[in-house]
Amino acid sequence: MKPHASPQSSAASALSQLLDEHPDIVGLTWSIDTLGTLCGEQKGMEGRGRIIDDCAQMLGGTPVHVRVDDGGFAELVTVWRGVPVQVWVSYSAPAPRRKLGTILPAAGVR
């Protein structure tokens, strides 16, 4: 990093390089915080955090996965090309499969 460069411009440059070199990283929303941390985030059901493993292979670091009854989250914290990176994914579990013909109670009925 140049002595006069802001941490945010270094993170912006790193993000540009990351997206150019790894166009297959899709589905993450990227932002840069005021300290110059490059932050990637994804919410949803698809992949169950697998994109964190993909990012770890490209950026280095060790992914952490936490599963709970109705979903989970995964996180990667690393430094890539001198820029701190945090990638976070949260997901919910898909609805359980029911046997064909199962009658479900109406909403609000216990």
JSON list of C-alpha atoms in Angstrom, two decimals:
[
{"chain": "A", "resi": 1, "resn": "MET", "atom": "CA", "xyz": [0.00, 0.00, 0.00]},
{"chain": "A", "resi": 2, "resn": "LYS", "atom": "CA", "xyz": [1.31, 3.45, -0.88]},
{"chain": "A", "resi": 3, "resn": "PRO", "atom": "CA", "xyz": [1.93, 5.70, 2.14]},
{"chain": "A", "resi": 4, "resn": "HIS", "atom": "CA", "xyz": [-0.72, 8.19, 1.04]},
{"chain": "A", "resi": 5, "resn": "ALA", "atom": "CA", "xyz": [-3.30, 5.63, -0.13]},
{"chain": "A", "resi": 6, "resn": "SER", "atom": "CA", "xyz": [-6.39, 5.14, 1.99]},
{"chain": "A", "resi": 7, "resn": "PRO", "atom": "CA", "xyz": [-7.22, 1.66, 3.27]},
{"chain": "A", "resi": 8, "resn": "GLN", "atom": "CA", "xyz": [-10.47, 1.86, 1.31]},
{"chain": "A", "resi": 9, "resn": "SER", "atom": "CA", "xyz": [-8.70, 2.44, -2.01]},
{"chain": "A", "resi": 10, "resn": "SER", "atom": "CA", "xyz": [-6.46, -0.57, -1.36]},
{"chain": "A", "resi": 11, "resn": "ALA", "atom": "CA", "xyz": [-9.53, -2.69, -0.65]},
{"chain": "A", "resi": 12, "resn": "ALA", "atom": "CA", "xyz": [-11.25, -1.36, -3.79]},
{"chain": "A", "resi": 13, "resn": "SER", "atom": "CA", "xyz": [-8.21, -2.30, -5.85]},
{"chain": "A", "resi": 14, "resn": "ALA", "atom": "CA", "xyz": [-8.12, -5.78, -4.26]},
{"chain": "A", "resi": 15, "resn": "LEU", "atom": "CA", "xyz": [-11.82, -6.27, -5.00]},
{"chain": "A", "resi": 16, "resn": "SER", "atom": "CA", "xyz": [-11.29, -5.32, -8.63]},
{"chain": "A", "resi": 17, "resn": "GLN", "atom": "CA", "xyz": [-8.41, -7.82, -8.90]},
{"chain": "A", "resi": 18, "resn": "LEU", "atom": "CA", "xyz": [-10.42, -10.52, -7.15]},
{"chain": "A", "resi": 19, "resn": "LEU", "atom": "CA", "xyz": [-13.39, -10.16, -9.49]},
{"chain": "A", "resi": 20, "resn": "ASP", "atom": "CA", "xyz": [-11.13, -10.02, -12.58]},
{"chain": "A", "resi": 21, "resn": "GLU", "atom": "CA", "xyz": [-9.13, -13.10, -11.56]},
{"chain": "A", "resi": 22, "resn": "HIS", "atom": "CA", "xyz": [-12.05, -15.13, -10.19]},
{"chain": "A", "resi": 23, "resn": "PRO", "atom": "CA", "xyz": [-15.20, -14.31, -12.17]},
{"chain": "A", "resi": 24, "resn": "ASP", "atom": "CA", "xyz": [-16.72, -17.56, -10.88]},
{"chain": "A", "resi": 25, "resn": "ILE", "atom": "CA", "xyz": [-17.22, -16.02, -7.42]},
{"chain": "A", "resi": 26, "resn": "VAL", "atom": "CA", "xyz": [-20.85, -15.06, -7.87]},
{"chain": "A", "resi": 27, "resn": "GLY", "atom": "CA", "xyz": [-23.72, -14.49, -5.48]},
{"chain": "A", "resi": 28, "resn": "LEU", "atom": "CA", "xyz": [-21.83, -12.38, -2.94]},
{"chain": "A", "resi": 29, "resn": "THR", "atom": "CA", "xyz": [-22.64, -8.75, -2.18]},
{"chain": "A", "resi": 30, "resn": "TRP", "atom": "CA", "xyz": [-19.37, -6.86, -1.68]},
{"chain": "A", "resi": 31, "resn": "SER", "atom": "CA", "xyz": [-18.72, -3.75, 0.39]},
{"chain": "A", "resi": 32, "resn": "ILE", "atom": "CA", "xyz": [-15.74, -1.98, 1.92]},
{"chain": "A", "resi": 33, "resn": "ASP", "atom": "CA", "xyz": [-15.94, -0.67, 5.47]},
{"chain": "A", "resi": 34, "resn": "THR", "atom": "CA", "xyz": [-14.30, 2.53, 6.73]},
{"chain": "A", "resi": 35, "resn": "LEU", "atom": "CA", "xyz": [-11.21, 0.63, 7.94]},
{"chain": "A", "resi": 36, "resn": "GLY", "atom": "CA", "xyz": [-10.61, -0.88, 4.51]},
{"chain": "A", "resi": 37, "resn": "THR", "atom": "CA", "xyz": [-11.93, -4.38, 5.17]},
{"chain": "A", "resi": 38, "resn": "LEU", "atom": "CA", "xyz": [-13.30, -6.06, 2.08]},
{"chain": "A", "resi": 39, "resn": "CYS", "atom": "CA", "xyz": [-16.62, -7.63, 3.10]},
{"chain": "A", "resi": 40, "resn": "GLY", "atom": "CA", "xyz": [-18.57, -10.23, 1.13]},
{"chain": "A", "resi": 41, "resn": "GLU", "atom": "CA", "xyz": [-22.02, -11.39, 2.19]},
{"chain": "A", "resi": 42, "resn": "GLN", "atom": "CA", "xyz": [-24.66, -13.82, 0.99]},
{"chain": "A", "resi": 43, "resn": "LYS", "atom": "CA", "xyz": [-28.03, -14.71, 2.47]},
{"chain": "A", "resi": 44, "resn": "GLY", "atom": "CA", "xyz": [-30.24, -17.52, 1.27]},
{"chain": "A", "resi": 45, "resn": "MET", "atom": "CA", "xyz": [-30.83, -21.23, 1.08]},
{"chain": "A", "resi": 46, "resn": "GLU", "atom": "CA", "xyz": [-28.61, -22.28, -1.80]},
{"chain": "A", "resi": 47, "resn": "GLY", "atom": "CA", "xyz": [-25.18, -23.78, -1.31]},
{"chain": "A", "resi": 48, "resn": "ARG", "atom": "CA", "xyz": [-25.28, -24.14, 2.47]},
{"chain": "A", "resi": 49, "resn": "GLY", "atom": "CA", "xyz": [-22.12, -22.05, 2.81]},
{"chain": "A", "resi": 50, "resn": "ARG", "atom": "CA", "xyz": [-20.12, -23.82, 0.11]},
{"chain": "A", "resi": 51, "resn": "ILE", "atom": "CA", "xyz": [-19.07, -20.47, -1.39]},
{"chain": "A", "resi": 52, "resn": "ILE", "atom": "CA", "xyz": [-17.02, -19.87, 1.79]},
{"chain": "A", "resi": 53, "resn": "ASP", "atom": "CA", "xyz": [-14.98, -22.99, 1.00]},
{"chain": "A", "resi": 54, "resn": "ASP", "atom": "CA", "xyz": [-14.51, -21.76, -2.57]},
{"chain": "A", "resi": 55, "resn": "CYS", "atom": "CA", "xyz": [-13.33, -18.36, -1.30]},
{"chain": "A", "resi": 56, "resn": "ALA", "atom": "CA", "xyz": [-10.89, -20.02, 1.12]},
{"chain": "A", "resi": 57, "resn": "GLN", "atom": "CA", "xyz": [-9.29, -21.92, -1.76]},
{"chain": "A", "resi": 58, "resn": "MET", "atom": "CA", "xyz": [-8.79, -18.67, -3.69]},
{"chain": "A", "resi": 59, "resn": "LEU", "atom": "CA", "xyz": [-7.95, -16.29, -0.84]},
{"chain": "A", "resi": 60, "resn": "GLY", "atom": "CA", "xyz": [-6.43, -18.53, 1.80]},
{"chain": "A", "resi": 61, "resn": "GLY", "atom": "CA", "xyz": [-7.62, -18.86, 5.36]},
{"chain": "A", "resi": 62, "resn": "THR", "atom": "CA", "xyz": [-9.73, -21.42, 7.16]},
{"chain": "A", "resi": 63, "resn": "PRO", "atom": "CA", "xyz": [-13.52, -21.37, 6.77]},
{"chain": "A", "resi": 64, "resn": "VAL", "atom": "CA", "xyz": [-15.76, -21.83, 9.80]},
{"chain": "A", "resi": 65, "resn": "HIS", "atom": "CA", "xyz": [-19.19, -23.48, 9.42]},
{"chain": "A", "resi": 66, "resn": "VAL", "atom": "CA", "xyz": [-21.85, -23.48, 12.14]},
{"chain": "A", "resi": 67, "resn": "ARG", "atom": "CA", "xyz": [-25.06, -25.44, 11.66]},
{"chain": "A", "resi": 68, "resn": "VAL", "atom": "CA", "xyz": [-28.20, -24.94, 13.70]},
{"chain": "A", "resi": 69, "resn": "ASP", "atom": "CA", "xyz": [-31.58, -26.67, 13.51]},
{"chain": "A", "resi": 70, "resn": "ASP", "atom": "CA", "xyz": [-33.08, -24.38, 10.90]},
{"chain": "A", "resi": 71, "resn": "GLY", "atom": "CA", "xyz": [-29.96, -23.38, 8.95]},
{"chain": "A", "resi": 72, "resn": "GLY", "atom": "CA", "xyz": [-26.57, -22.01, 9.73]},
{"chain": "A", "resi": 73, "resn": "PHE", "atom": "CA", "xyz": [-23.79, -19.68, 8.76]},
{"chain": "A", "resi": 74, "resn": "ALA", "atom": "CA", "xyz": [-20.25, -19.81, 7.48]},
{"chain": "A", "resi": 75, "resn": "GLU", "atom": "CA", "xyz": [-17.45, -17.28, 7.70]},
{"chain": "A", "resi": 76, "resn": "LEU", "atom": "CA", "xyz": [-13.98, -16.71, 6.32]},
{"chain": "A", "resi": 77, "resn": "VAL", "atom": "CA", "xyz": [-11.62, -14.12, 7.77]},
{"chain": "A", "resi": 78, "resn": "THR", "atom": "CA", "xyz": [-8.30, -13.74, 6.00]},
{"chain": "A", "resi": 79, "resn": "VAL", "atom": "CA", "xyz": [-5.87, -11.25, 4.47]},
{"chain": "A", "resi": 80, "resn": "TRP", "atom": "CA", "xyz": [-5.51, -11.21, 0.70]},
{"chain": "A", "resi": 81, "resn": "ARG", "atom": "CA", "xyz": [-2.84, -9.09, -0.97]},
{"chain": "A", "resi": 82, "resn": "GLY", "atom": "CA", "xyz": [-2.43, -7.07, 2.20]},
{"chain": "A", "resi": 83, "resn": "VAL", "atom": "CA", "xyz": [-6.16, -6.33, 2.56]},
{"chain": "A", "resi": 84, "resn": "PRO", "atom": "CA", "xyz": [-8.30, -7.78, 5.37]},
{"chain": "A", "resi": 85, "resn": "VAL", "atom": "CA", "xyz": [-11.21, -9.82, 3.99]},
{"chain": "A", "resi": 86, "resn": "GLN", "atom": "CA", "xyz": [-14.33, -11.09, 5.75]},
{"chain": "A", "resi": 87, "resn": "VAL", "atom": "CA", "xyz": [-16.83, -13.26, 3.87]},
{"chain": "A", "resi": 88, "resn": "TRP", "atom": "CA", "xyz": [-20.06, -14.21, 5.63]},
{"chain": "A", "resi": 89, "resn": "VAL", "atom": "CA", "xyz": [-22.90, -16.48, 4.48]},
{"chain": "A", "resi": 90, "resn": "SER", "atom": "CA", "xyz": [-26.11, -17.26, 6.35]},
{"chain": "A", "resi": 91, "resn": "TYR", "atom": "CA", "xyz": [-28.69, -19.75, 5.18]},
{"chain": "A", "resi": 92, "resn": "SER", "atom": "CA", "xyz": [-31.88, -21.43, 6.27]},
{"chain": "A", "resi": 93, "resn": "ALA", "atom": "CA", "xyz": [-32.61, -25.10, 5.95]},
{"chain": "A", "resi": 94, "resn": "PRO", "atom": "CA", "xyz": [-35.02, -26.16, 3.24]},
{"chain": "A", "resi": 95, "resn": "ALA", "atom": "CA", "xyz": [-38.48, -27.18, 4.37]},
{"chain": "A", "resi": 96, "resn": "PRO", "atom": "CA", "xyz": [-38.68, -30.86, 5.29]},
{"chain": "A", "resi": 97, "resn": "ARG", "atom": "CA", "xyz": [-40.17, -33.17, 2.66]},
{"chain": "A", "resi": 98, "resn": "ARG", "atom": "CA", "xyz": [-43.58, -34.54, 3.45]},
{"chain": "A", "resi": 99, "resn": "LYS", "atom": "CA", "xyz": [-45.23, -37.66, 2.11]},
{"chain": "A", "resi": 100, "resn": "LEU", "atom": "CA", "xyz": [-47.51, -37.04, -0.82]},
{"chain": "A", "resi": 101, "resn": "GLY", "atom": "CA", "xyz": [-51.05, -36.52, 0.47]},
{"chain": "A", "resi": 102, "resn": "THR", "atom": "CA", "xyz": [-50.03, -35.21, 3.92]},
{"chain": "A", "resi": 103, "resn": "ILE", "atom": "CA", "xyz": [-52.56, -32.68, 5.22]},
{"chain": "A", "resi": 104, "resn": "LEU", "atom": "CA", "xyz": [-51.00, -29.71, 6.98]},
{"chain": "A", "resi": 105, "resn": "PRO", "atom": "CA", "xyz": [-52.78, -27.72, 9.70]},
{"chain": "A", "resi": 106, "resn": "ALA", "atom": "CA", "xyz": [-54.04, -24.28, 8.74]},
{"chain": "A", "resi": 107, "resn": "ALA", "atom": "CA", "xyz": [-51.83, -21.36, 9.73]},
{"chain": "A", "resi": 108, "resn": "GLY", "atom": "CA", "xyz": [-52.29, -20.41, 13.38]},
{"chain": "A", "resi": 109, "resn": "VAL", "atom": "CA", "xyz": [-53.88, -23.76, 14.31]},
{"chain": "A", "resi": 110, "resn": "ARG", "atom": "CA", "xyz": [-52.10, -25.78, 17.00]}
]
